[in-house]
PDB file of C-alpha atoms in Angstrom:
ATOM      1  CA  MET A   1     -17.766  10.903 -28.980  1.00 47.00           C
ATOM      2  CA  SER A   2     -16.065  13.930 -27.532  1.00 50.00           C
ATOM      3  CA  LYS A   3     -16.499  14.534 -23.797  1.00 50.00           C
ATOM      4  CA  ALA A   4     -17.635  18.037 -24.704  1.00 52.00           C
ATOM      5  CA  PHE A   5     -20.987  16.650 -25.843  1.00 49.00           C
ATOM      6  CA  THR A   6     -21.736  14.425 -22.884  1.00 48.00           C
ATOM      7  CA  LYS A   7     -23.612  15.633 -19.833  1.00 48.00           C
ATOM      8  CA  GLU A   8     -21.997  14.634 -16.610  1.00 51.00           C
ATOM      9  CA  ASP A   9     -24.455  13.686 -13.877  1.00 51.00           C
ATOM     10  CA  ASP A  10     -24.399  16.255 -11.113  1.00 48.00           C
ATOM     11  CA  GLY A  11     -25.405  13.705  -8.453  1.00 48.00           C
ATOM     12  CA  GLU A  12     -28.255  15.803  -7.064  1.00 50.00           C
ATOM     13  CA  HIS A  13     -30.849  13.046  -7.103  1.00 57.00           C
ATOM     14  CA  GLU A  14     -32.217  11.633  -3.849  1.00 58.00           C
ATOM     15  CA  ASP A  15     -31.871   8.134  -5.394  1.00 56.00           C
ATOM     16  CA  ASP A  16     -28.086   8.586  -5.500  1.00 67.00           C
ATOM     17  CA  LEU A  17     -27.928   8.712  -1.690  1.00 71.00           C
ATOM     18  CA  PRO A  18     -27.431   5.646   0.484  1.00 69.00           C
ATOM     19  CA  PRO A  19     -30.814   4.307   1.707  1.00 69.00           C
ATOM     20  CA  GLU A  20     -30.229   5.557   5.264  1.00 64.00           C
ATOM     21  CA  GLN A  21     -29.890   9.165   4.006  1.00 72.00           C
ATOM     22  CA  ARG A  22     -32.961   9.235   1.762  1.00 78.00           C
ATOM     23  CA  LEU A  23     -36.009  11.065   3.004  1.00 79.00           C
ATOM     24  CA  PRO A  24     -39.413   9.440   2.559  1.00 75.00           C
ATOM     25  CA  ALA A  25     -41.471  11.085  -0.184  1.00 74.00           C
ATOM     26  CA  ALA A  26     -43.316  14.256   0.834  1.00 70.00           C
ATOM     27  CA  THR A  27     -41.755  14.478   4.295  1.00 77.00           C
ATOM     28  CA  LYS A  28     -39.873  17.259   5.969  1.00 81.00           C
ATOM     29  CA  ASN A  29     -36.228  17.016   6.885  1.00 89.00           C
ATOM     30  CA  TYR A  30     -36.525  16.924  10.665  1.00 94.00           C
ATOM     31  CA  LEU A  31     -33.383  18.076  12.481  1.00 95.00           C
ATOM     32  CA  THR A  32     -32.400  18.890  16.034  1.00 96.00           C
ATOM     33  CA  PRO A  33     -30.956  22.402  16.554  1.00 96.00           C
ATOM     34  CA  GLN A  34     -27.469  20.890  16.897  1.00 95.00           C
ATOM     35  CA  GLY A  35     -27.853  18.906  13.653  1.00 95.00           C
ATOM     36  CA  TRP A  36     -29.090  22.000  11.816  1.00 96.00           C
ATOM     37  CA  GLN A  37     -26.088  23.980  13.088  1.00 97.00           C
ATOM     38  CA  ARG A  38     -23.657  21.251  11.975  1.00 96.00           C
ATOM     39  CA  LEU A  39     -25.103  21.332   8.442  1.00 97.00           C
ATOM     40  CA  LYS A  40     -24.940  25.157   8.401  1.00 97.00           C
ATOM     41  CA  ASN A  41     -21.313  25.069   9.581  1.00 98.00           C
ATOM     42  CA  GLU A  42     -20.363  22.533   6.916  1.00 98.00           C
ATOM     43  CA  LEU A  43     -22.056  24.615   4.206  1.00 98.00           C
ATOM     44  CA  TYR A  44     -20.293  27.780   5.424  1.00 98.00           C
ATOM     45  CA  HIS A  45     -16.915  25.996   5.455  1.00 98.00           C
ATOM     46  CA  LEU A  46     -17.404  24.671   1.913  1.00 98.00           C
ATOM     47  CA  VAL A  47     -18.560  28.013   0.487  1.00 97.00           C
ATOM     48  CA  HIS A  48     -16.140  30.319   2.280  1.00 98.00           C
ATOM     49  CA  ARG A  49     -13.033  28.188   2.767  1.00 97.00           C
ATOM     50  CA  GLU A  50     -12.715  24.975   0.796  1.00 97.00           C
ATOM     51  CA  ARG A  51     -14.203  26.087  -2.541  1.00 97.00           C
ATOM     52  CA  PRO A  52     -12.205  29.357  -2.805  1.00 97.00           C
ATOM     53  CA  GLU A  53      -8.991  27.478  -1.962  1.00 95.00           C
ATOM     54  CA  MET A  54      -9.721  24.875  -4.657  1.00 95.00           C
ATOM     55  CA  VAL A  55     -10.553  27.592  -7.221  1.00 95.00           C
ATOM     56  CA  ASN A  56      -7.114  29.112  -6.544  1.00 94.00           C
ATOM     57  CA  VAL A  57      -5.443  25.719  -7.045  1.00 91.00           C
ATOM     58  CA  VAL A  58      -7.301  25.151 -10.330  1.00 92.00           C
ATOM     59  CA  ASN A  59      -6.412  28.652 -11.579  1.00 92.00           C
ATOM     60  CA  TRP A  60      -2.753  28.096 -10.701  1.00 90.00           C
ATOM     61  CA  ALA A  61      -2.738  24.669 -12.375  1.00 88.00           C
ATOM     62  CA  ALA A  62      -4.458  26.048 -15.490  1.00 88.00           C
ATOM     63  CA  SER A  63      -1.776  28.722 -15.805  1.00 88.00           C
ATOM     64  CA  ASN A  64       0.891  26.005 -16.043  1.00 83.00           C
ATOM     65  CA  GLY A  65      -0.082  25.113 -19.590  1.00 77.00           C
ATOM     66  CA  ASP A  66      -1.317  21.797 -21.008  1.00 76.00           C
ATOM     67  CA  ARG A  67      -4.413  20.880 -19.002  1.00 76.00           C
ATOM     68  CA  SER A  68      -4.951  17.401 -20.469  1.00 76.00           C
ATOM     69  CA  GLU A  69      -2.078  15.874 -18.479  1.00 77.00           C
ATOM     70  CA  ASN A  70      -2.030  18.300 -15.571  1.00 82.00           C
ATOM     71  CA  GLY A  71      -2.849  16.259 -12.448  1.00 84.00           C
ATOM     72  CA  ASP A  72      -3.399  19.284 -10.228  1.00 87.00           C
ATOM     73  CA  TYR A  73      -5.842  20.746 -12.720  1.00 90.00           C
ATOM     74  CA  LEU A  74      -7.752  17.482 -13.293  1.00 90.00           C
ATOM     75  CA  TYR A  75      -7.952  16.659  -9.574  1.00 92.00           C
ATOM     76  CA  GLY A  76      -8.914  20.248  -8.763  1.00 92.00           C
ATOM     77  CA  LYS A  77     -11.763  20.267 -11.276  1.00 93.00           C
ATOM     78  CA  ARG A  78     -13.037  16.925  -9.944  1.00 95.00           C
ATOM     79  CA  ARG A  79     -12.826  18.164  -6.352  1.00 96.00           C
ATOM     80  CA  LEU A  80     -14.664  21.378  -7.305  1.00 96.00           C
ATOM     81  CA  ARG A  81     -17.508  19.280  -8.758  1.00 97.00           C
ATOM     82  CA  GLU A  82     -17.672  17.271  -5.515  1.00 97.00           C
ATOM     83  CA  ILE A  83     -17.728  20.447  -3.418  1.00 97.00           C
ATOM     84  CA  ASP A  84     -20.417  22.020  -5.616  1.00 97.00           C
ATOM     85  CA  ARG A  85     -22.493  18.830  -5.417  1.00 97.00           C
ATOM     86  CA  ARG A  86     -22.251  18.842  -1.600  1.00 96.00           C
ATOM     87  CA  ILE A  87     -23.130  22.559  -1.473  1.00 97.00           C
ATOM     88  CA  ARG A  88     -26.281  21.918  -3.549  1.00 96.00           C
ATOM     89  CA  PHE A  89     -27.205  18.954  -1.347  1.00 95.00           C
ATOM     90  CA  LEU A  90     -26.749  20.885   1.913  1.00 96.00           C
ATOM     91  CA  THR A  91     -28.619  23.903   0.555  1.00 96.00           C
ATOM     92  CA  LYS A  92     -31.601  21.743  -0.425  1.00 93.00           C
ATOM     93  CA  ARG A  93     -31.591  19.882   2.901  1.00 94.00           C
ATOM     94  CA  LEU A  94     -31.491  23.114   4.882  1.00 95.00           C
ATOM     95  CA  GLU A  95     -34.286  24.641   2.764  1.00 93.00           C
ATOM     96  CA  ILE A  96     -36.675  21.839   3.732  1.00 92.00           C
ATOM     97  CA  ALA A  97     -35.410  21.512   7.314  1.00 94.00           C
ATOM     98  CA  GLU A  98     -37.891  21.457  10.155  1.00 94.00           C
ATOM     99  CA  VAL A  99     -35.957  22.118  13.369  1.00 96.00           C
ATOM    100  CA  VAL A 100     -37.391  20.395  16.443  1.00 94.00           C
ATOM    101  CA  ASP A 101     -35.910  21.408  19.782  1.00 95.00           C
ATOM    102  CA  PRO A 102     -36.322  18.660  22.400  1.00 93.00           C
ATOM    103  CA  GLU A 103     -35.715  21.133  25.245  1.00 91.00           C
ATOM    104  CA  THR A 104     -38.841  23.162  24.405  1.00 92.00           C
ATOM    105  CA  ARG A 105     -41.137  20.155  24.087  1.00 89.00           C
ATOM    106  CA  GLU A 106     -43.903  19.672  26.632  1.00 89.00           C
ATOM    107  CA  PRO A 107     -43.054  16.921  29.126  1.00 87.00           C
ATOM    108  CA  THR A 108     -44.357  13.547  27.984  1.00 92.00           C
ATOM    109  CA  ASP A 109     -43.477   9.885  28.393  1.00 93.00           C
ATOM    110  CA  GLN A 110     -44.400   9.171  24.768  1.00 96.00           C
ATOM    111  CA  ILE A 111     -41.672   8.767  22.135  1.00 96.00           C
ATOM    112  CA  PHE A 112     -41.496  11.295  19.306  1.00 96.00           C
ATOM    113  CA  PHE A 113     -38.728  12.810  17.204  1.00 95.00           C
ATOM    114  CA  SER A 114     -35.819  14.110  19.348  1.00 95.00           C
ATOM    115  CA  ALA A 115     -36.525  11.755  22.269  1.00 96.00           C
ATOM    116  CA  THR A 116     -33.681  10.066  24.105  1.00 96.00           C
ATOM    117  CA  VAL A 117     -34.845   6.607  25.090  1.00 97.00           C
ATOM    118  CA  LEU A 118     -33.364   4.005  27.428  1.00 97.00           C
ATOM    119  CA  ILE A 119     -34.435   0.536  26.307  1.00 97.00           C
ATOM    120  CA  LEU A 120     -33.975  -3.000  27.555  1.00 97.00           C
ATOM    121  CA  ARG A 121     -33.139  -5.260  24.610  1.00 94.00           C
ATOM    122  CA  GLY A 122     -34.298  -8.848  24.309  1.00 88.00           C
ATOM    123  CA  ASP A 123     -30.842 -10.139  25.300  1.00 91.00           C
ATOM    124  CA  GLY A 124     -30.998  -8.233  28.623  1.00 93.00           C
ATOM    125  CA  SER A 125     -28.706  -5.359  27.633  1.00 95.00           C
ATOM    126  CA  GLU A 126     -29.645  -1.728  28.103  1.00 96.00           C
ATOM    127  CA  GLN A 127     -29.180   0.761  25.285  1.00 96.00           C
ATOM    128  CA  ARG A 128     -29.672   4.529  25.107  1.00 97.00           C
ATOM    129  CA  LEU A 129     -30.920   5.804  21.740  1.00 97.00           C
ATOM    130  CA  SER A 130     -31.649   9.332  20.552  1.00 97.00           C
ATOM    131  CA  ILE A 131     -34.081   9.724  17.660  1.00 97.00           C
ATOM    132  CA  VAL A 132     -32.599  12.311  15.305  1.00 96.00           C
ATOM    133  CA  GLY A 133     -32.754  13.466  11.688  1.00 94.00           C
ATOM    134  CA  VAL A 134     -31.547  11.472   8.711  1.00 93.00           C
ATOM    135  CA  ASP A 135     -28.478  13.700   8.368  1.00 93.00           C
ATOM    136  CA  GLU A 136     -27.564  13.345  12.064  1.00 94.00           C
ATOM    137  CA  THR A 137     -27.381   9.559  12.315  1.00 94.00           C
ATOM    138  CA  ASP A 138     -24.363   8.298  14.262  1.00 94.00           C
ATOM    139  CA  LEU A 139     -24.754   4.732  15.498  1.00 94.00           C
ATOM    140  CA  ALA A 140     -21.567   4.891  17.579  1.00 95.00           C
ATOM    141  CA  ARG A 141     -23.178   7.629  19.700  1.00 95.00           C
ATOM    142  CA  GLY A 142     -26.631   5.983  19.736  1.00 95.00           C
ATOM    143  CA  HIS A 143     -28.172   8.529  17.346  1.00 97.00           C
ATOM    144  CA  ILE A 144     -30.661   6.756  15.099  1.00 96.00           C
ATOM    145  CA  SER A 145     -32.648   8.203  12.239  1.00 95.00           C
ATOM    146  CA  TRP A 146     -36.373   8.724  12.811  1.00 94.00           C
ATOM    147  CA  ILE A 147     -37.010   6.636   9.677  1.00 93.00           C
ATOM    148  CA  SER A 148     -34.889   3.673  10.811  1.00 94.00           C
ATOM    149  CA  PRO A 149     -36.783   0.431  11.532  1.00 94.00           C
ATOM    150  CA  ILE A 150     -36.077   0.496  15.282  1.00 95.00           C
ATOM    151  CA  ALA A 151     -37.103   4.164  15.603  1.00 96.00           C
ATOM    152  CA  ARG A 152     -40.342   3.492  13.713  1.00 95.00           C
ATOM    153  CA  CYS A 153     -41.003   0.638  16.138  1.00 96.00           C
ATOM    154  CA  LEU A 154     -40.419   2.925  19.145  1.00 97.00           C
ATOM    155  CA  LEU A 155     -42.293   6.017  17.915  1.00 96.00           C
ATOM    156  CA  LYS A 156     -45.517   6.763  19.822  1.00 96.00           C
ATOM    157  CA  ALA A 157     -44.795   4.082  22.434  1.00 97.00           C
ATOM    158  CA  ARG A 158     -44.623   5.179  26.069  1.00 96.00           C
ATOM    159  CA  GLU A 159     -42.308   4.657  29.003  1.00 96.00           C
ATOM    160  CA  GLY A 160     -43.031   1.213  30.452  1.00 95.00           C
ATOM    161  CA  ASP A 161     -44.372  -0.209  27.170  1.00 96.00           C
ATOM    162  CA  GLU A 162     -43.012  -3.293  25.469  1.00 96.00           C
ATOM    163  CA  VAL A 163     -42.726  -3.281  21.685  1.00 97.00           C
ATOM    164  CA  VAL A 164     -41.764  -5.984  19.229  1.00 96.00           C
ATOM    165  CA  PHE A 165     -38.968  -5.045  16.873  1.00 95.00           C
ATOM    166  CA  ARG A 166     -38.850  -7.168  13.752  1.00 93.00           C
ATOM    167  CA  GLY A 167     -35.181  -6.972  12.846  1.00 88.00           C
ATOM    168  CA  PRO A 168     -32.930  -9.030  10.585  1.00 88.00           C
ATOM    169  CA  ASP A 169     -32.363 -11.561  13.379  1.00 87.00           C
ATOM    170  CA  GLY A 170     -36.085 -12.083  13.886  1.00 92.00           C
ATOM    171  CA  PRO A 171     -38.562 -10.549  16.330  1.00 94.00           C
ATOM    172  CA  GLU A 172     -37.187  -9.036  19.554  1.00 94.00           C
ATOM    173  CA  THR A 173     -39.165  -7.715  22.514  1.00 95.00           C
ATOM    174  CA  ILE A 174     -37.917  -4.326  23.690  1.00 96.00           C
ATOM    175  CA  GLU A 175     -38.982  -2.699  26.959  1.00 97.00           C
ATOM    176  CA  ILE A 176     -38.943   1.101  27.154  1.00 97.00           C
ATOM    177  CA  LEU A 177     -37.375   2.046  30.490  1.00 97.00           C
ATOM    178  CA  GLU A 178     -37.081   5.829  30.189  1.00 96.00           C
ATOM    179  CA  VAL A 179     -38.068   8.632  27.804  1.00 96.00           C
ATOM    180  CA  ARG A 180     -36.412  12.052  28.047  1.00 95.00           C
ATOM    181  CA  TYR A 181     -36.342  15.182  25.938  1.00 95.00           C
ATOM    182  CA  GLU A 182     -32.995  16.909  26.350  1.00 92.00           C
ATOM    183  CA  ARG A 183     -30.264  18.515  24.294  1.00 91.00           C
ATOM    184  CA  ILE A 184     -28.780  15.905  21.953  1.00 89.00           C
ATOM    185  CA  GLU A 185     -25.038  16.206  21.485  1.00 82.00           C
TER     186      GLU A 185
END
């Protein structure tokens, strides 16, 4: 069958995302102000810089003649589809975004979205975690998604509490040493 009659998947489905980037059904896309700005900046860059540059490359490559064996043209078209897919994804995520600013939150020792928490792990090590949006997760910096198993275990607990985290290595008792609401970088 000719490729002209096949529909290429546009990759917009939530199921196509890795599990750590999927939002639970009927939930908002919680983001910190910094996370929201990063998504906006990426969308702006794609729309105003990267996509126009790639359109120019594709137009140039198309003007060179035979498109079926033109690597620049084929790569350019594929890259344009990837850019368009990412633009649609970012647009949808920003449309449903609920920005939560930790700096404007009332002081509390209870853990909610945007909290930065110092915990004492079961092995005696201390770890600082910030509970952020799905699109802001960065384990190297201690930014964990609010839907991650450890964040779900910590949510609504208070400073001084002990919680049991049931992880892949079995249950672990975690003590909450400090809860702060501050700008998350």
